CSV table of C-alpha atoms in Angstrom, one decimal:
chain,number,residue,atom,x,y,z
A,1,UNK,CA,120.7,38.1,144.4
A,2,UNK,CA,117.1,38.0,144.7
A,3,UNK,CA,116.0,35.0,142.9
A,4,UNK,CA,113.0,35.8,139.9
A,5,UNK,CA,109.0,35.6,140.4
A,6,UNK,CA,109.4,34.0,137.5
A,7,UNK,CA,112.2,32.9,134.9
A,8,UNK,CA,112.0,31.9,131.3
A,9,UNK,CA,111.8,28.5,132.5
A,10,UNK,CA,108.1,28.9,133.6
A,11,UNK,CA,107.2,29.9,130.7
A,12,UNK,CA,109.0,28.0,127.9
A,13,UNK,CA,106.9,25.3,125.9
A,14,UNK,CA,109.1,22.4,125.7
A,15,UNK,CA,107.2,19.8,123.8
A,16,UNK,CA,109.1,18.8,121.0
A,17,UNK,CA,108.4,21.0,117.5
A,18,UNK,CA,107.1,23.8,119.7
A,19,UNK,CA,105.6,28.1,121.8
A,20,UNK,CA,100.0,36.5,142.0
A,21,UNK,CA,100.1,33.7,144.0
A,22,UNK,CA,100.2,33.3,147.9
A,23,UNK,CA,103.4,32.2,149.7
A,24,UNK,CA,103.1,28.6,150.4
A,25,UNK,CA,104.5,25.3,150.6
A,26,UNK,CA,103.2,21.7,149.4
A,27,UNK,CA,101.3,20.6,146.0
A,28,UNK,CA,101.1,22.9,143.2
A,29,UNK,CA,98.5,22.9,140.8
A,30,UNK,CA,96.2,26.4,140.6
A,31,UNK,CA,92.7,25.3,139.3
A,32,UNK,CA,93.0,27.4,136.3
A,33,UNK,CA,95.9,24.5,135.1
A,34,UNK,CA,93.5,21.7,136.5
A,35,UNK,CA,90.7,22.9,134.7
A,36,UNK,CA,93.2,22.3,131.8
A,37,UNK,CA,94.6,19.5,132.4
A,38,UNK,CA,90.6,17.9,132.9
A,39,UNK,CA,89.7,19.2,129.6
A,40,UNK,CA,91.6,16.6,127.8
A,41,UNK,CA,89.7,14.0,128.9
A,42,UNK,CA,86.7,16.1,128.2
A,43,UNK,CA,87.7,17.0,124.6
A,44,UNK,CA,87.1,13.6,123.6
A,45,UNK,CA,82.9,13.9,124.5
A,46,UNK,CA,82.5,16.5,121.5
A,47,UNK,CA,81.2,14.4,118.3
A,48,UNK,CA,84.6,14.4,116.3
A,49,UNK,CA,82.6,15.7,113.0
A,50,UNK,CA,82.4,19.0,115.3
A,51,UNK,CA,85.7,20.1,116.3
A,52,UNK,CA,89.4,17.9,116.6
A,53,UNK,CA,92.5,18.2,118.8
A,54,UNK,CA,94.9,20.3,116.7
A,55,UNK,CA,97.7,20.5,119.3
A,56,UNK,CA,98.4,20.7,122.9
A,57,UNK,CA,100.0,19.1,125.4
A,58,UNK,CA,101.4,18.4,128.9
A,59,UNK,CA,104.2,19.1,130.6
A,60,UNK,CA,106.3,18.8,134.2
A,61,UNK,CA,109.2,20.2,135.0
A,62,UNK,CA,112.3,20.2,137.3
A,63,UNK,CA,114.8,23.3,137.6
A,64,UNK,CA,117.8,24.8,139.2
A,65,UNK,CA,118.5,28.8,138.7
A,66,UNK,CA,121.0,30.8,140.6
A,67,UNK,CA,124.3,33.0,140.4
A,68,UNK,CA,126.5,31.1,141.9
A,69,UNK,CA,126.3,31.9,145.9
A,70,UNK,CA,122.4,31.8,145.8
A,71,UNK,CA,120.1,29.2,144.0
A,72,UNK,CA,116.6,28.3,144.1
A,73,UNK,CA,114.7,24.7,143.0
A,74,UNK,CA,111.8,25.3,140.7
A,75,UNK,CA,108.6,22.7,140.0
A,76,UNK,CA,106.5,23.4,136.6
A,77,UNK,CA,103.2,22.2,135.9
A,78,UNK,CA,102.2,23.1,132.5
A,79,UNK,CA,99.1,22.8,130.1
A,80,UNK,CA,97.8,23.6,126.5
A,81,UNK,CA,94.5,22.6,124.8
A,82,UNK,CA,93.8,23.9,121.2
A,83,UNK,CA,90.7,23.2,119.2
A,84,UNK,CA,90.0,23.8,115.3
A,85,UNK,CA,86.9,23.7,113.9
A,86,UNK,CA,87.5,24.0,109.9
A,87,UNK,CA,89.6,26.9,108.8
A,88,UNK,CA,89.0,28.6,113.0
A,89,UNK,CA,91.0,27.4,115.9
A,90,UNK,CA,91.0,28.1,119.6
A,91,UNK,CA,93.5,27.4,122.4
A,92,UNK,CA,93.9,27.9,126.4
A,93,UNK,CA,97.1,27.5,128.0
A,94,UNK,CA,98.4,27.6,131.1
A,95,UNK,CA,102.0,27.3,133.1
A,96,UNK,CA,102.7,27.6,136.8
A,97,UNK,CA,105.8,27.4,138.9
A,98,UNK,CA,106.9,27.3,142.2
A,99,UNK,CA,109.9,28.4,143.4
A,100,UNK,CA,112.0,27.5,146.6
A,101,UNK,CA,115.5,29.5,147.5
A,102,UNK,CA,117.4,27.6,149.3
A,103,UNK,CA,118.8,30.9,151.5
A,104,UNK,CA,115.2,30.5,153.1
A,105,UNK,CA,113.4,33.2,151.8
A,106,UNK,CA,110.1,32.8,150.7
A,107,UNK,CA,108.6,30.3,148.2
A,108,UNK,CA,107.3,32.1,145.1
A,109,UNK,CA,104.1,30.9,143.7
A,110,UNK,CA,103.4,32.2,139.6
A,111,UNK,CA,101.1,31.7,137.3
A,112,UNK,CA,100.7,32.8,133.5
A,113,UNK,CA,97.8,31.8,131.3
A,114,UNK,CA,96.6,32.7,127.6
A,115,UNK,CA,93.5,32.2,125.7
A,116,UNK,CA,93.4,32.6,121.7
A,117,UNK,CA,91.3,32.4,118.7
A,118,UNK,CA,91.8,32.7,114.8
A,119,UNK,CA,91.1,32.2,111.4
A,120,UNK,CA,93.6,30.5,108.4
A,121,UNK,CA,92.7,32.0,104.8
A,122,UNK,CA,93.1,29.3,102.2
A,123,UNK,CA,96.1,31.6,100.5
A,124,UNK,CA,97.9,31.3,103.9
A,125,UNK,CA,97.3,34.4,105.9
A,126,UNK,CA,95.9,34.4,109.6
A,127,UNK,CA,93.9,36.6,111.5
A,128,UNK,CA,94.1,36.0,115.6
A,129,UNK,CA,92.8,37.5,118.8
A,130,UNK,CA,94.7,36.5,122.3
A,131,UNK,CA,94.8,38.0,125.8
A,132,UNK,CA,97.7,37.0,128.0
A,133,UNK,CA,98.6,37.2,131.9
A,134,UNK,CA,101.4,37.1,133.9
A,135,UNK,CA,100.6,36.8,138.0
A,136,UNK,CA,103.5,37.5,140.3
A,137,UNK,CA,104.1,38.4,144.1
A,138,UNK,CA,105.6,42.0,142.3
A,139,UNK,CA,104.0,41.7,139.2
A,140,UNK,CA,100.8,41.3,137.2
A,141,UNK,CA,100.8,41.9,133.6
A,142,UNK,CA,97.9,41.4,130.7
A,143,UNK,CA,98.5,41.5,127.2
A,144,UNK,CA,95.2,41.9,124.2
A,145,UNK,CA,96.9,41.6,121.2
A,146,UNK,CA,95.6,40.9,117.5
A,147,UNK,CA,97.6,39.6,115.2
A,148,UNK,CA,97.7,39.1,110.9
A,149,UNK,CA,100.1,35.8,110.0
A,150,UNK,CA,101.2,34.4,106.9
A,151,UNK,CA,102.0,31.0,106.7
A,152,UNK,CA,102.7,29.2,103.1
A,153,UNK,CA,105.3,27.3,101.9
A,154,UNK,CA,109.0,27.9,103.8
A,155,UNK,CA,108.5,32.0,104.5
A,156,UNK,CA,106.0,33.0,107.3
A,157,UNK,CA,105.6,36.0,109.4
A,158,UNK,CA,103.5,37.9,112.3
A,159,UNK,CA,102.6,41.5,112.5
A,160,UNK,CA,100.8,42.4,115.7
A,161,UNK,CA,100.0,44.9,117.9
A,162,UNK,CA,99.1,44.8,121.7
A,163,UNK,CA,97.8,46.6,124.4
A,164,UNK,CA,99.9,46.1,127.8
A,165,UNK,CA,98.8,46.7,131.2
A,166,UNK,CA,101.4,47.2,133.6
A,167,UNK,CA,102.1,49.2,136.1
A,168,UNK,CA,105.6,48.4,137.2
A,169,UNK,CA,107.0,48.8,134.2
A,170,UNK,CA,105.3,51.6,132.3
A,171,UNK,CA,104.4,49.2,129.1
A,172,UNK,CA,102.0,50.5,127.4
A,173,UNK,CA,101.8,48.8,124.2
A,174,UNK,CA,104.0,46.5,122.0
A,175,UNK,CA,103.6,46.6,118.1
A,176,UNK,CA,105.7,43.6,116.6
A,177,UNK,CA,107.1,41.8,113.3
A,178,UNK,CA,108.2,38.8,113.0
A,179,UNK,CA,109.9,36.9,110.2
A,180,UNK,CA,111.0,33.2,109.9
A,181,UNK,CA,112.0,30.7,107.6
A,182,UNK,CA,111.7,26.7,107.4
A,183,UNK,CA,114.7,25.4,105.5
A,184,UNK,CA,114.0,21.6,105.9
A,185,UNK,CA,111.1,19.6,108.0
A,186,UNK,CA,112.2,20.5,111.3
A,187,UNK,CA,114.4,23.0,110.7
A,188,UNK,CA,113.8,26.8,110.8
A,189,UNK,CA,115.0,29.8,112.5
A,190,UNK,CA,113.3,32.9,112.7
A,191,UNK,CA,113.5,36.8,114.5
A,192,UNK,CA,111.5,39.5,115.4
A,193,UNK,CA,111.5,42.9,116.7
A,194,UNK,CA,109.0,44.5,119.1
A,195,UNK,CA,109.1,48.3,119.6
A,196,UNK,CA,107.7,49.3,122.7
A,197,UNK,CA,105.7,52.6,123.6
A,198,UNK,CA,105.0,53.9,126.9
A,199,UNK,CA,103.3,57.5,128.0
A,200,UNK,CA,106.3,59.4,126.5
A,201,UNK,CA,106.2,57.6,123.0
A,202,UNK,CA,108.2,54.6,121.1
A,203,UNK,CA,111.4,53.7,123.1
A,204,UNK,CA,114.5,53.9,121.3
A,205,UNK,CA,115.7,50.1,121.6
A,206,UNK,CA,112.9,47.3,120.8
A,207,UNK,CA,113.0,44.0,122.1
A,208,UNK,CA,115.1,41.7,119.6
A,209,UNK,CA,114.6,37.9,119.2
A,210,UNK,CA,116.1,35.0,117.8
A,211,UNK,CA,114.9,31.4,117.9
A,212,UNK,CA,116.1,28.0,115.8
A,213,UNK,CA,115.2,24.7,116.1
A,214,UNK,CA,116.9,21.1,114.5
A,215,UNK,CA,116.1,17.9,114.4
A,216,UNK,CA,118.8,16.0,114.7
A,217,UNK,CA,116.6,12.8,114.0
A,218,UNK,CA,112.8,11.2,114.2
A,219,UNK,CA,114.0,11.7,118.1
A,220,UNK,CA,116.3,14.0,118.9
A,221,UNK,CA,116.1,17.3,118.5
A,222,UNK,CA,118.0,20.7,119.3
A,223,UNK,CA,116.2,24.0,119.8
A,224,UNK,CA,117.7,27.5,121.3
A,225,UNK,CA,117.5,31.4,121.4
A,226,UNK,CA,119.4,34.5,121.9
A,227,UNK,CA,117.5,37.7,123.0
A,228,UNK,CA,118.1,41.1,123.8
A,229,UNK,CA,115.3,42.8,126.3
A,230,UNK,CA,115.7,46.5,127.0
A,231,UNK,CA,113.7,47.7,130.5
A,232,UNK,CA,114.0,51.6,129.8
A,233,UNK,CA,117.8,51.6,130.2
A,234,UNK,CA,118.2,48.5,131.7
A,235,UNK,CA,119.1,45.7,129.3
A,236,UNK,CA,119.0,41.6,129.6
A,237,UNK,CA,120.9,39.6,127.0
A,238,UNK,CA,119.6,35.8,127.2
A,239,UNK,CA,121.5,32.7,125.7
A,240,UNK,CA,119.5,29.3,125.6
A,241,UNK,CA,120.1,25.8,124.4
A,242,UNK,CA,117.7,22.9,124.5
A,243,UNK,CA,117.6,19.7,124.0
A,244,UNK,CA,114.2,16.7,123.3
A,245,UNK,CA,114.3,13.0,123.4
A,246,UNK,CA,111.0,11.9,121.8
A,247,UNK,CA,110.3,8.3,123.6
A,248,UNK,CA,106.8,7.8,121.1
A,249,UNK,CA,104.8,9.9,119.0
A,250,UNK,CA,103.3,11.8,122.2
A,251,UNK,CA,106.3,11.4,125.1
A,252,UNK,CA,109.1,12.8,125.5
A,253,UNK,CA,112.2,14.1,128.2
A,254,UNK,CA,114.0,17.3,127.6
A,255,UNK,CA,116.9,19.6,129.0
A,256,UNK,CA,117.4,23.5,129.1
A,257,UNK,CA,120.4,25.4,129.7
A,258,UNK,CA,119.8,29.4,129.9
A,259,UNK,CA,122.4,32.2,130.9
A,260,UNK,CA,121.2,35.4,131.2
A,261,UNK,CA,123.5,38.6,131.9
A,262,UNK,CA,122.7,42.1,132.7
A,263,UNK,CA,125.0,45.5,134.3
A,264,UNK,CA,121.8,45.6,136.7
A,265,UNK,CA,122.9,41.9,138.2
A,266,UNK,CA,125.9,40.9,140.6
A,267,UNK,CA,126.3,38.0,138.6
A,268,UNK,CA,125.0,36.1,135.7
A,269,UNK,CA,122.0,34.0,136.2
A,270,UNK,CA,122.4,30.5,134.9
A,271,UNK,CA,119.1,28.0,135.0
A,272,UNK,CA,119.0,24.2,134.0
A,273,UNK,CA,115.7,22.4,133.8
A,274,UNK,CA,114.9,18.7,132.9
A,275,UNK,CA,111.6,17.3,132.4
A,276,UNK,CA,108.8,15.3,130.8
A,277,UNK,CA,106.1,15.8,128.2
A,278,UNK,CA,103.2,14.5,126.6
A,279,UNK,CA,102.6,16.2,123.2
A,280,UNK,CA,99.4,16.4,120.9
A,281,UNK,CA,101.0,18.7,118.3
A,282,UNK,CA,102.2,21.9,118.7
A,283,UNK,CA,101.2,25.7,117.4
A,284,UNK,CA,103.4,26.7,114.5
A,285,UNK,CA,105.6,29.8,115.1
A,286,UNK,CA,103.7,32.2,113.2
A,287,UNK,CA,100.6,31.4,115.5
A,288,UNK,CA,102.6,32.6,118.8
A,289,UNK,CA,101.4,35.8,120.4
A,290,UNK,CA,104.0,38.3,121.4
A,291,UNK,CA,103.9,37.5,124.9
A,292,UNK,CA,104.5,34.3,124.4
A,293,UNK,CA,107.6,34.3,122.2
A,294,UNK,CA,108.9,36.9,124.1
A,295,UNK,CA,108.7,35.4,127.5
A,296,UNK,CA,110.1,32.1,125.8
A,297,UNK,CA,113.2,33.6,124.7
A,298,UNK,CA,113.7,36.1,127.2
A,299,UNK,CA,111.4,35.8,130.4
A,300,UNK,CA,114.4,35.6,133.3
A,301,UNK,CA,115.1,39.1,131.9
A,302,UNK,CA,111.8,40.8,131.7
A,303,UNK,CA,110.8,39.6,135.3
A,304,UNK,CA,114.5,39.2,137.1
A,305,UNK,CA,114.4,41.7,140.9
A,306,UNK,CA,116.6,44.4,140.2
């Protein structure tokens, strides 16, 4: 098996309550993410009456993926920032990975980033902006969406629609609806759908997603996913569970365990990833871009080598 440009693993958020490079080898850190990771120390010089740190967060990561007779060690470097100024808000984040197989082929380098901005109506609805990127050695991807939210009580949703730029895949646009529902303080599940259209029209099987989260206490907690990705014919069912410790209000360990199957694989690809984070807050469900949510649920699928 040809190990992935880049799994779901890259681009999973794992703070607790949470959303093409060159072939190389040694320290990993794309000055896009440093940029991000320096602008938390930089947030702090804008007078506090101006703007305040709403959420984001750090994160660094330690993976194995493979089938079974192949496997590859992953390293994750993560970052989000988000601002809010009154009823606005803006964010930047940022994830990159880099991937090693241990049958000696070549490392992988990846990078995704995603910039955002919206505005919260006082009766709950959202209105949002966001442009997404994916950058793989056989892939790059963007994704301009805008999106109308409503957030009140235990009931909130997404519609949104996006234009895609792809050429590998034929993705030309992605028009999605999400629904979710908060049954306790950290506690909700939710699920959407996202029809996609290429140059011969909507395709016949959308993109189905289903995500939960539990807190089992003030410090443990339990989040996972089941998804359903169709590629024109060639479909990837993913199975995720994932687990936080939260040390202090802003630290915290976690584990991930992600199967994902598909008739267009030898095997199925299993990936288990540990790691650390530092957490400011996260963005609420309803505030997460298609791209984002789907490559959460279901990225090993959408960007396996088949």
């Amino acid at each position: 098996m040809d190990l992935p440009a880049v799994l779901s693993y890259i681009c999973r958020d794992r703070r607790p309550g949470s959303a093409v490079g060159q072939h190389r080898k040694g320290p990993m850190m794309p000055g896009r993410l440093l940029a991000i990771a320096l602008s938390f120390g930089a947030v702090g010089t804008v007078p506090a009456a101006a703007q305040d740190l709403s959420f984001g967060g750090l994160e660094l990561g330690y993976g194995l993926q493979g089938d079974g007779a192949d496997q590859a060690d992953v390293l994750v470097f993560g970052g989000e920032l988000g601002v809010r100024f009154g009823a606005a808000d803006m964010w930047l984040s940022g994830r990159a990975a880099q991937a090693d197989p241990d049958d000696g082929s070549p490392v992988r380098d990846l990078e995704t980033g995603a910039i955002g901005a919206g505005y919260t109506f006082d009766n709950g609805m959202r209105i949002d902006l966001s442009t997404a990127r994916i950058a793989a050695p056989a892939l790059t991807l963007s994704v301009d969406e805008l999106g109308l939210g409503y957030d009140s009580g235990p009931f909130y949703g997404r519609a949104a629609y996006a234009q895609v730029a792809d050429s590998s895949t034929g993705v030309e646009a992605l028009t999605s609806l999400l629904m979710g529902y908060r049954f306790a303080p950290g506690a909700e599940m939710s699920v959407s759908a996202h029809l996609v259209e290429d140059a011969g029209g909507t395709r016949d099987t959308p993109i189905l997603v289903l995500e939960g989260r539990y807190d089992l206490s003030d410090q443990f907690g339990l989040d996972g996913s089941v998804s359903r990705i169709d590629l024109d014919g060639t479909a990837f069912d993913s199975v995720r569970l994932g687990g936080s410790y939260t040390v202090n209000d802003r630290y915290a360990v976690f584990a991930d365990l992600e199967q994902t199957r598909s008739d267009a694989l030898a095997d199925d690809v299993t990936s288990l990833s540990v790691g650390v984070s530092v957490d400011f807050g996260a963005r609420a469900t309803s505030q997460e871009n298609s791209a984002e949510r789907i490559l959460d649920a279901g990225g090993s699928g959408l960007l396996l080598d088949f």
